[in-house]
């Protein structure tokens, strides 16, 4: 493996760094973007139980806010529920924007790596072909076999390495975007239920994005 990396030339260094970044981001986001932790299923039922038993106070709101991202959104709405439907909706949207920003953390970087990794491989390919043609010119048209093989090898290795990093990066980028969309829909539905329960005179259209 080390011999292959060396044969790929110095362009392998940024490609390897990209691969390390893809692995680190994938592990971190997979652990973080856990729907059960972000939007617990029974959280709204628990909140409604607090409301019915008149147990909502500053301590409960603080506990709710720290429990999960969905709890943070619901706590923002509850804190301003007495000010009316629109104020409550705006509070939920503001809190949701912050939560969604955190959910999307590093995901954009995966997309960037998926885009630039093939270009890095292509650049390595160009450098490898330059070596090939330089060897041919220096040898008067015939070229040194070892030099030609080294240049071609560098060109192929960097291309393969760039694609090998870009393909998983693109797959996980799309996977995490779909997961975030699913989580956002769930949080939106839970927020709408809370607003409707507290202001049941008219349905409120709460949009998180």
Short mmCIF file of C-alpha atoms in Angstrom, two decimals, residues 69-174:
data_model
loop_
_atom_site.label_atom_id
_atom_site.label_comp_id
_atom_site.label_asym_id
_atom_site.label_seq_id
_atom_site.Cartn_x
_atom_site.Cartn_y
_atom_site.Cartn_z
CA UNK A 69 -32.73 19.54 19.50
CA UNK A 70 -36.50 18.97 19.27
CA UNK A 71 -36.76 19.88 22.94
CA UNK A 72 -34.90 23.10 22.17
CA UNK A 73 -37.49 23.97 19.51
CA UNK A 74 -40.49 23.07 21.68
CA UNK A 75 -39.05 25.00 24.62
CA UNK A 76 -38.70 28.09 22.45
CA UNK A 77 -42.36 27.81 21.45
CA UNK A 78 -43.60 27.22 24.98
CA UNK A 79 -41.62 30.18 26.29
CA UNK A 80 -43.58 32.48 24.00
CA UNK A 81 -46.91 30.66 23.82
CA UNK A 82 -48.69 33.21 25.97
CA UNK A 83 -47.89 35.96 23.47
CA UNK A 84 -50.06 34.45 20.80
CA UNK A 85 -49.93 32.11 17.89
CA UNK A 86 -47.72 34.14 15.55
CA UNK A 87 -45.13 34.94 18.19
CA UNK A 88 -44.99 31.29 19.17
CA UNK A 89 -44.58 30.28 15.53
CA UNK A 90 -41.77 32.79 15.00
CA UNK A 91 -39.97 31.55 18.11
CA UNK A 92 -40.17 27.97 16.85
CA UNK A 93 -38.85 28.98 13.44
CA UNK A 94 -35.93 30.88 14.94
CA UNK A 95 -34.96 27.97 17.19
CA UNK A 96 -35.41 25.53 14.30
CA UNK A 97 -33.05 27.51 12.09
CA UNK A 98 -30.34 27.18 14.72
CA UNK A 99 -30.98 23.45 15.12
CA UNK A 100 -30.94 22.80 11.37
CA UNK A 101 -27.69 24.73 11.05
CA UNK A 102 -26.13 22.38 13.60
CA UNK A 103 -27.56 19.32 11.84
CA UNK A 104 -25.97 20.41 8.55
CA UNK A 105 -22.57 20.98 10.16
CA UNK A 106 -19.75 19.41 8.09
CA UNK A 107 -22.22 17.89 5.58
CA UNK A 108 -21.44 20.62 3.06
CA UNK A 109 -17.74 19.79 3.41
CA UNK A 110 -18.50 16.23 2.31
CA UNK A 111 -20.06 17.61 -0.86
CA UNK A 112 -17.05 19.81 -1.45
CA UNK A 113 -14.65 16.88 -1.08
CA UNK A 114 -16.80 14.82 -3.44
CA UNK A 115 -16.38 17.58 -6.02
CA UNK A 116 -12.67 18.32 -5.64
CA UNK A 117 -11.27 14.81 -5.09
CA UNK A 118 -11.68 13.78 -8.77
CA UNK A 119 -10.09 17.08 -9.79
CA UNK A 120 -7.11 16.36 -7.55
CA UNK A 121 -6.87 12.93 -9.17
CA UNK A 122 -7.07 14.52 -12.61
CA UNK A 123 -4.33 16.97 -11.71
CA UNK A 124 -2.15 14.06 -10.63
CA UNK A 125 -2.92 12.40 -13.95
CA UNK A 126 -1.76 15.50 -15.80
CA UNK A 127 1.49 15.58 -13.82
CA UNK A 128 2.02 11.89 -14.55
CA UNK A 129 1.51 12.39 -18.29
CA UNK A 130 3.88 15.35 -18.23
CA UNK A 131 6.54 13.03 -16.83
CA UNK A 132 5.83 10.52 -19.59
CA UNK A 133 6.22 13.06 -22.39
CA UNK A 134 9.25 14.61 -20.74
CA UNK A 135 10.92 11.19 -20.62
CA UNK A 136 10.11 10.64 -24.29
CA UNK A 137 11.60 14.01 -25.25
CA UNK A 138 14.75 13.49 -23.20
CA UNK A 139 15.36 10.07 -24.73
CA UNK A 140 14.93 11.33 -28.27
CA UNK A 141 11.52 9.85 -28.89
CA UNK A 142 11.96 6.34 -27.56
CA UNK A 143 11.83 7.08 -23.84
CA UNK A 144 13.13 5.22 -20.83
CA UNK A 145 10.88 2.29 -20.00
CA UNK A 146 11.13 2.80 -16.23
CA UNK A 147 10.42 6.54 -16.53
CA UNK A 148 7.46 5.91 -18.83
CA UNK A 149 6.05 3.27 -16.52
CA UNK A 150 6.49 5.55 -13.51
CA UNK A 151 4.67 8.43 -15.17
CA UNK A 152 1.80 6.26 -16.37
CA UNK A 153 1.56 4.60 -12.96
CA UNK A 154 1.38 7.99 -11.23
CA UNK A 155 -1.36 9.10 -13.63
CA UNK A 156 -3.50 6.02 -13.06
CA UNK A 157 -3.01 5.83 -9.28
CA UNK A 158 -4.01 9.43 -8.63
CA UNK A 159 -7.08 9.08 -10.84
CA UNK A 160 -8.19 5.94 -9.02
CA UNK A 161 -7.45 7.46 -5.61
CA UNK A 162 -9.40 10.62 -6.41
CA UNK A 163 -12.43 8.62 -7.51
CA UNK A 164 -12.06 6.29 -4.55
CA UNK A 165 -12.43 9.24 -2.20
CA UNK A 166 -15.09 11.12 -4.18
CA UNK A 167 -17.57 8.25 -4.58
CA UNK A 168 -18.01 7.47 -0.86
CA UNK A 169 -18.03 11.19 -0.07
CA UNK A 170 -20.89 11.74 -2.52
CA UNK A 171 -22.82 8.73 -1.21
CA UNK A 172 -22.59 9.84 2.41
CA UNK A 173 -23.30 13.46 1.48
CA UNK A 174 -26.60 12.43 -0.13
#
